[in-house]
């Protein structure tokens, strides 16, 4: 039997609904009694590292989780890891682990949209599916995976698309790379490449802004006073900004602050196509770094990680092409 390590970090999967309808953390983890349901699938060890709603999750928690699972896998030779997590920031933690974990056993992140005592609770079901995936030989070498609602997604492409539906996790443009059924785990695609960054600290401050029609430079002046180490902008369409916003970006670049561009469209990648004022061509010439299809919250995680290695604009651009 494969040896699988389950790490709980909190989220709805660890919560209960009370008589007033409020969903909140419970003293004892509701999956505490779940062992019999998964012990026929693998030899299981369980630990609770955090008990946090995922809006309370920070990059420091993510780094602690990364170090913790690496140490446990090294010491106890686990064959796979399953992490339970709140769904709100699940994609950020999963992508951070995908960028930074150095061991090659399958790592699966899961959660639930309904708390443990609600009708149709999906927590235990998702946990069982995730253990099956983590114990599967085929899950090796595919990077960190996100498993919910019978689907297997890459941490890089998956995003939470619905506030409450159990089918919330989707990979726009790419789709899942596999499915989980009663009979087994079936992969139908494999990611082409994965680059990891062996960071040991996360010390930078990266902000995320969203562009909109009529955006001017005011917010960029405010941001400058905060002296961030980097800024990610969810730009319009293929990577364009309103003219005054582009002027604001220039002031950040002049201060030596790297600016990474993604699109607020959830399909496609940003490119230097348009030659008008604020268009992608002008932004690229200014020194803006173009990302390769990540959404804003994941580009922010990548910039946090990349800035631990370099703040050279050209090297950062290379990293954002990987
Ligand atoms: N707000 C909850 C959290 O992210 C939602 C969930 O877990 O699904 O912790």
Short mmCIF file of C-alpha atoms and ligand atoms in Angstrom, two decimals:
data_model
loop_
_atom_site.label_atom_id
_atom_site.label_comp_id
_atom_site.label_asym_id
_atom_site.label_seq_id
_atom_site.Cartn_x
_atom_site.Cartn_y
_atom_site.Cartn_z
CA UNK A 1 0.00 0.00 0.00
CA UNK A 2 1.14 3.55 -0.76
CA UNK A 3 1.91 5.78 2.23
CA UNK A 4 -0.07 9.01 2.00
CA UNK A 5 0.32 12.03 4.28
CA UNK A 6 -2.81 14.15 4.82
CA UNK A 7 -2.22 17.71 6.05
CA UNK A 8 -5.19 19.81 7.14
CA UNK A 9 -4.91 23.60 6.93
CA UNK A 10 -8.55 24.67 7.48
CA UNK A 11 -11.29 25.97 5.15
CA UNK A 12 -14.93 24.96 4.79
CA UNK A 13 -13.86 21.31 4.67
CA UNK A 14 -12.89 21.75 8.35
CA UNK A 15 -16.02 23.70 9.35
CA UNK A 16 -19.61 23.13 10.51
CA UNK A 17 -22.81 25.11 10.08
CA UNK A 18 -24.41 26.17 13.38
CA UNK A 19 -28.15 26.66 14.20
CA UNK A 20 -28.00 30.29 13.01
CA UNK A 21 -26.67 29.23 9.59
CA UNK A 22 -23.14 30.55 10.21
CA UNK A 23 -20.37 28.33 8.84
CA UNK A 24 -17.29 28.40 11.07
CA UNK A 25 -14.33 26.36 12.28
CA UNK A 26 -15.18 23.56 14.66
CA UNK A 27 -12.97 22.57 17.57
CA UNK A 28 -12.43 19.05 16.32
CA UNK A 29 -11.70 18.63 12.64
CA UNK A 30 -14.79 16.95 11.08
CA UNK A 31 -12.51 14.75 8.96
CA UNK A 32 -10.99 13.41 12.16
CA UNK A 33 -13.37 10.46 11.84
CA UNK A 34 -12.68 10.03 8.11
CA UNK A 35 -9.83 7.57 8.45
CA UNK A 36 -11.91 4.41 7.92
CA UNK A 37 -13.11 5.84 4.57
CA UNK A 38 -9.59 6.28 3.24
CA UNK A 39 -7.63 3.57 5.04
CA UNK A 40 -8.61 0.95 2.46
CA UNK A 41 -7.00 3.14 -0.23
CA UNK A 42 -3.62 3.80 1.37
CA UNK A 43 -1.61 3.71 4.57
CA UNK A 44 -2.53 7.13 6.01
CA UNK A 45 -0.82 9.58 8.39
CA UNK A 46 -2.77 12.75 9.30
CA UNK A 47 -1.63 16.06 10.78
CA UNK A 48 -3.36 19.40 11.26
CA UNK A 49 -0.86 22.16 10.51
CA UNK A 50 -3.28 25.13 10.52
CA UNK A 51 -6.97 25.60 11.24
CA UNK A 52 -7.51 28.71 9.12
CA UNK A 53 -10.24 30.03 6.89
CA UNK A 54 -8.32 30.49 3.66
CA UNK A 55 -8.80 34.30 3.53
CA UNK A 56 -6.49 34.22 6.58
CA UNK A 57 -3.80 32.35 4.62
CA UNK A 58 -0.65 34.40 3.89
CA UNK A 59 2.50 33.72 1.85
CA UNK A 60 4.27 33.06 5.18
CA UNK A 61 1.79 30.23 5.89
CA UNK A 62 2.40 28.88 2.38
CA UNK A 63 6.16 28.83 2.92
CA UNK A 64 5.69 27.10 6.29
CA UNK A 65 3.46 24.49 4.60
CA UNK A 66 6.05 23.96 1.83
CA UNK A 67 8.86 23.43 4.36
CA UNK A 68 6.67 21.16 6.49
CA UNK A 69 5.66 18.79 3.70
CA UNK A 70 9.18 18.63 2.27
CA UNK A 71 10.57 17.75 5.69
CA UNK A 72 7.88 15.11 6.34
CA UNK A 73 8.32 13.47 2.93
CA UNK A 74 12.10 13.37 3.43
CA UNK A 75 11.91 12.00 6.99
CA UNK A 76 9.07 9.50 6.57
CA UNK A 77 9.37 8.60 2.88
CA UNK A 78 5.69 9.23 2.08
CA UNK A 79 4.57 8.29 -1.44
CA UNK A 80 2.16 11.19 -1.74
CA UNK A 81 0.66 14.18 0.08
CA UNK A 82 -2.92 15.47 0.29
CA UNK A 83 -3.50 18.99 1.62
CA UNK A 84 -6.98 20.14 2.66
CA UNK A 85 -7.47 23.90 2.29
CA UNK A 86 -10.14 26.60 2.08
CA UNK A 87 -11.23 27.12 -1.50
CA UNK A 88 -11.00 30.93 -1.57
CA UNK A 89 -7.19 31.04 -1.82
CA UNK A 90 -6.60 27.37 -2.63
CA UNK A 91 -5.26 28.15 -6.11
CA UNK A 92 -2.65 30.52 -4.67
CA UNK A 93 -1.30 28.01 -2.16
CA UNK A 94 -1.38 25.21 -4.76
CA UNK A 95 0.51 27.33 -7.30
CA UNK A 96 3.04 28.47 -4.67
CA UNK A 97 3.74 24.81 -3.86
CA UNK A 98 3.97 24.00 -7.56
CA UNK A 99 6.65 26.68 -7.95
CA UNK A 100 8.66 25.82 -4.87
CA UNK A 101 8.33 22.19 -3.73
CA UNK A 102 11.47 20.24 -4.58
CA UNK A 103 10.29 16.64 -3.93
CA UNK A 104 8.69 14.62 -6.75
CA UNK A 105 5.91 12.67 -4.97
CA UNK A 106 2.35 13.61 -5.99
CA UNK A 107 0.99 16.58 -4.04
CA UNK A 108 -2.77 17.09 -4.21
CA UNK A 109 -4.68 20.06 -2.81
CA UNK A 110 -8.39 19.75 -2.10
CA UNK A 111 -11.23 21.46 -0.24
CA UNK A 112 -15.00 21.61 -0.03
CA UNK A 113 -17.76 24.01 -0.98
CA UNK A 114 -20.18 22.71 1.67
CA UNK A 115 -19.25 22.36 5.31
CA UNK A 116 -19.23 18.98 7.00
CA UNK A 117 -22.83 18.89 8.33
CA UNK A 118 -24.57 20.46 5.32
CA UNK A 119 -26.73 18.40 2.93
CA UNK A 120 -24.55 17.19 0.05
CA UNK A 121 -21.31 17.94 1.92
CA UNK A 122 -18.46 17.35 -0.54
CA UNK A 123 -15.47 17.33 1.84
CA UNK A 124 -15.11 13.62 2.54
CA UNK A 125 -15.83 12.78 -1.10
CA UNK A 126 -13.09 15.16 -2.29
CA UNK A 127 -10.69 13.79 0.32
CA UNK A 128 -11.25 10.22 -0.91
CA UNK A 129 -10.72 11.28 -4.56
CA UNK A 130 -7.55 13.14 -3.59
CA UNK A 131 -6.09 10.15 -1.75
CA UNK A 132 -6.76 8.02 -4.84
CA UNK A 133 -4.91 10.55 -7.02
CA UNK A 134 -2.00 10.98 -4.58
CA UNK A 135 -1.61 7.19 -4.46
CA UNK A 136 -1.64 6.85 -8.24
CA UNK A 137 1.65 6.18 -10.01
CA UNK A 138 0.54 8.34 -12.95
CA UNK A 139 0.20 11.45 -10.77
CA UNK A 140 4.00 11.62 -10.42
CA UNK A 141 5.81 14.31 -12.34
CA UNK A 142 2.69 16.36 -13.11
CA UNK A 143 3.35 19.13 -10.60
CA UNK A 144 0.97 20.05 -7.80
CA UNK A 145 -2.59 18.93 -8.58
CA UNK A 146 -5.97 20.23 -7.45
CA UNK A 147 -8.69 17.59 -7.07
CA UNK A 148 -12.35 18.41 -6.41
CA UNK A 149 -15.65 17.27 -7.87
CA UNK A 150 -14.14 14.24 -9.68
CA UNK A 151 -11.69 16.38 -11.70
CA UNK A 152 -7.90 16.66 -11.63
CA UNK A 153 -6.50 20.10 -12.47
CA UNK A 154 -2.99 21.54 -12.57
CA UNK A 155 -2.20 24.13 -9.91
CA UNK A 156 -0.98 26.40 -12.70
CA UNK A 157 -4.25 26.58 -14.63
CA UNK A 158 -7.00 25.98 -12.11
CA UNK A 159 -9.09 28.80 -10.69
CA UNK A 160 -12.16 29.19 -8.49
CA UNK A 161 -14.92 30.26 -10.89
CA UNK A 162 -18.11 30.16 -8.81
CA UNK A 163 -18.83 31.47 -5.33
CA UNK A 164 -20.86 28.47 -4.17
CA UNK A 165 -21.28 25.74 -6.82
CA UNK A 166 -19.43 22.47 -6.12
CA UNK A 167 -18.15 22.54 -9.74
CA UNK A 168 -16.34 25.80 -9.00
CA UNK A 169 -12.78 24.70 -9.88
CA UNK A 170 -12.10 24.98 -13.59
CA UNK A 171 -9.05 25.40 -15.82
CA UNK A 172 -10.20 27.98 -18.39
CA UNK A 173 -8.83 27.35 -21.88
CA UNK A 174 -7.14 24.06 -20.91
CA UNK A 175 -9.63 21.94 -18.93
CA UNK A 176 -8.80 19.28 -16.34
CA UNK A 177 -5.92 16.85 -17.03
CA UNK A 178 -7.76 13.84 -15.64
CA UNK A 179 -10.83 12.49 -13.90
CA UNK A 180 -11.52 10.36 -10.83
CA UNK A 181 -14.20 7.67 -11.06
CA UNK A 182 -15.40 4.86 -8.81
CA UNK A 183 -13.04 2.51 -10.63
CA UNK A 184 -9.89 4.62 -10.69
CA UNK A 185 -7.88 7.63 -11.70
CA UNK A 186 -7.59 8.48 -15.41
CA UNK A 187 -5.22 11.10 -16.79
CA UNK A 188 -5.80 12.26 -20.37
CA UNK A 189 -3.23 15.08 -20.57
CA UNK A 190 0.15 15.90 -19.02
CA UNK A 191 1.67 19.32 -18.42
CA UNK A 192 4.56 20.02 -20.80
CA UNK A 193 6.99 21.61 -18.36
CA UNK A 194 7.46 22.72 -14.78
CA UNK A 195 10.20 24.95 -13.39
CA UNK A 196 10.76 25.10 -9.64
CA UNK A 197 12.54 27.78 -7.62
CA UNK A 198 14.36 26.63 -4.45
CA UNK A 199 13.62 29.70 -2.33
CA UNK A 200 14.10 29.68 1.43
CA UNK A 201 12.38 32.97 2.33
CA UNK A 202 9.55 35.19 1.14
CA UNK A 203 10.45 38.73 2.03
CA UNK A 204 8.95 40.91 -0.72
CA UNK A 205 5.79 42.95 -1.02
CA UNK A 206 3.90 42.58 -4.31
CA UNK A 207 0.61 44.38 -5.01
CA UNK A 208 -2.13 43.46 -7.48
CA UNK A 209 -4.18 46.06 -9.40
CA UNK A 210 -7.02 45.66 -11.90
CA UNK A 211 -7.43 47.93 -14.93
CA UNK A 212 -10.78 49.44 -15.92
CA UNK A 213 -12.17 51.89 -18.50
CA UNK A 214 -11.07 55.38 -17.51
CA UNK A 215 -8.34 54.25 -15.08
CA UNK A 216 -5.90 57.12 -14.53
CA UNK A 217 -2.55 57.50 -12.80
CA UNK A 218 -3.88 58.38 -9.31
CA UNK A 219 -3.69 54.86 -7.93
CA UNK A 220 -0.14 54.44 -9.25
CA UNK A 221 0.96 57.56 -7.34
CA UNK A 222 -0.61 56.10 -4.20
CA UNK A 223 1.09 52.75 -4.84
CA UNK A 224 4.50 54.45 -5.31
CA UNK A 225 4.33 55.86 -1.79
CA UNK A 226 4.00 52.30 -0.44
CA UNK A 227 7.34 51.41 -2.08
CA UNK A 228 6.32 47.88 -3.14
CA UNK A 229 8.93 45.44 -4.47
CA UNK A 230 6.70 44.62 -7.43
CA UNK A 231 3.26 45.25 -8.94
CA UNK A 232 1.01 42.99 -11.03
CA UNK A 233 -1.66 44.58 -13.21
CA UNK A 234 -4.66 42.78 -14.66
CA UNK A 235 -4.71 44.73 -17.90
CA UNK A 236 -7.38 45.00 -20.58
CA UNK A 237 -7.70 42.48 -23.41
CA UNK A 238 -4.42 41.38 -24.95
CA UNK A 239 -2.42 43.63 -22.58
CA UNK A 240 -3.45 47.27 -22.90
CA UNK A 241 -4.06 50.12 -20.46
CA UNK A 242 -5.83 53.49 -20.62
CA UNK A 243 -3.28 56.22 -21.56
CA UNK A 244 -3.17 57.86 -18.11
CA UNK A 245 -2.76 54.50 -16.39
CA UNK A 246 0.20 53.75 -18.70
CA UNK A 247 1.78 57.03 -17.55
CA UNK A 248 1.30 55.87 -13.96
CA UNK A 249 3.02 52.57 -14.77
CA UNK A 250 5.97 54.53 -16.17
CA UNK A 251 6.47 56.26 -12.80
CA UNK A 252 6.69 52.84 -11.08
CA UNK A 253 9.20 51.57 -13.64
CA UNK A 254 11.26 54.77 -13.25
CA UNK A 255 11.44 53.97 -9.52
CA UNK A 256 12.87 50.53 -10.41
CA UNK A 257 9.67 48.68 -9.41
CA UNK A 258 9.02 45.70 -11.73
CA UNK A 259 5.52 45.67 -13.21
CA UNK A 260 4.06 42.38 -14.47
CA UNK A 261 1.13 42.42 -16.88
CA UNK A 262 -1.61 39.78 -17.09
CA UNK A 263 -5.05 40.08 -18.66
CA UNK A 264 -8.33 40.55 -16.86
CA UNK A 265 -9.73 38.17 -19.56
CA UNK A 266 -9.67 34.66 -18.14
CA UNK A 267 -8.62 33.05 -21.45
CA UNK A 268 -5.58 33.87 -23.58
CA UNK A 269 -2.22 35.51 -22.96
CA UNK A 270 -0.97 39.11 -23.01
CA UNK A 271 1.19 40.22 -25.94
CA UNK A 272 2.66 43.43 -27.35
CA UNK A 273 0.18 43.80 -30.21
CA UNK A 274 -1.32 47.28 -30.09
CA UNK A 275 0.69 50.37 -31.05
CA UNK A 276 -1.56 53.15 -29.65
CA UNK A 277 -0.92 55.08 -26.43
CA UNK A 278 -1.22 52.61 -23.54
CA UNK A 279 -1.17 49.67 -25.98
CA UNK A 280 0.91 46.55 -25.38
CA UNK A 281 3.74 47.70 -27.66
CA UNK A 282 4.27 50.90 -25.69
CA UNK A 283 4.08 49.03 -22.37
CA UNK A 284 6.63 46.47 -23.54
CA UNK A 285 9.01 49.21 -24.73
CA UNK A 286 8.70 50.88 -21.31
CA UNK A 287 9.95 47.66 -19.66
CA UNK A 288 6.70 46.09 -18.49
CA UNK A 289 7.05 42.29 -17.99
CA UNK A 290 4.47 40.22 -19.90
CA UNK A 291 3.16 37.06 -18.27
CA UNK A 292 2.23 33.86 -20.09
CA UNK A 293 -1.41 33.25 -19.24
CA UNK A 294 -1.38 33.24 -15.43
CA UNK A 295 -4.24 35.01 -13.70
CA UNK A 296 -3.50 38.03 -11.50
CA UNK A 297 -3.39 36.25 -8.15
CA UNK A 298 -1.01 33.58 -9.48
CA UNK A 299 1.23 36.10 -11.25
CA UNK A 300 1.50 37.84 -7.88
CA UNK A 301 2.62 34.56 -6.24
CA UNK A 302 5.14 34.00 -9.04
CA UNK A 303 6.54 37.52 -8.70
CA UNK A 304 6.88 37.04 -4.92
CA UNK A 305 8.89 33.88 -5.59
CA UNK A 306 10.89 35.30 -8.53
CA UNK A 307 11.92 38.42 -6.57
CA UNK A 308 13.67 36.15 -4.06
CA UNK A 309 16.04 35.27 -6.94
CA UNK A 310 16.42 38.52 -8.89
CA UNK A 311 15.02 42.00 -9.44
CA UNK A 312 16.60 42.35 -12.86
CA UNK A 313 13.77 43.17 -15.31
CA UNK A 314 15.14 40.97 -18.11
CA UNK A 315 15.65 37.96 -15.87
CA UNK A 316 12.16 38.45 -14.46
CA UNK A 317 10.77 38.53 -18.03
CA UNK A 318 12.52 35.19 -18.70
CA UNK A 319 11.04 33.70 -15.53
CA UNK A 320 7.56 34.81 -16.62
CA UNK A 321 8.00 32.98 -19.92
CA UNK A 322 8.79 29.69 -18.11
N1 LIG B 1 -14.28 30.87 2.79
C1 LIG B 1 -13.87 29.49 2.85
C2 LIG B 1 -12.35 29.39 2.88
O1 LIG B 1 -11.74 29.65 1.86
C3 LIG B 1 -14.38 28.80 1.66
C4 LIG B 1 -13.93 27.39 1.53
O2 LIG B 1 -13.17 26.86 2.29
O3 LIG B 1 -14.37 26.79 0.59
O4 LIG B 1 -11.81 29.01 3.90
#
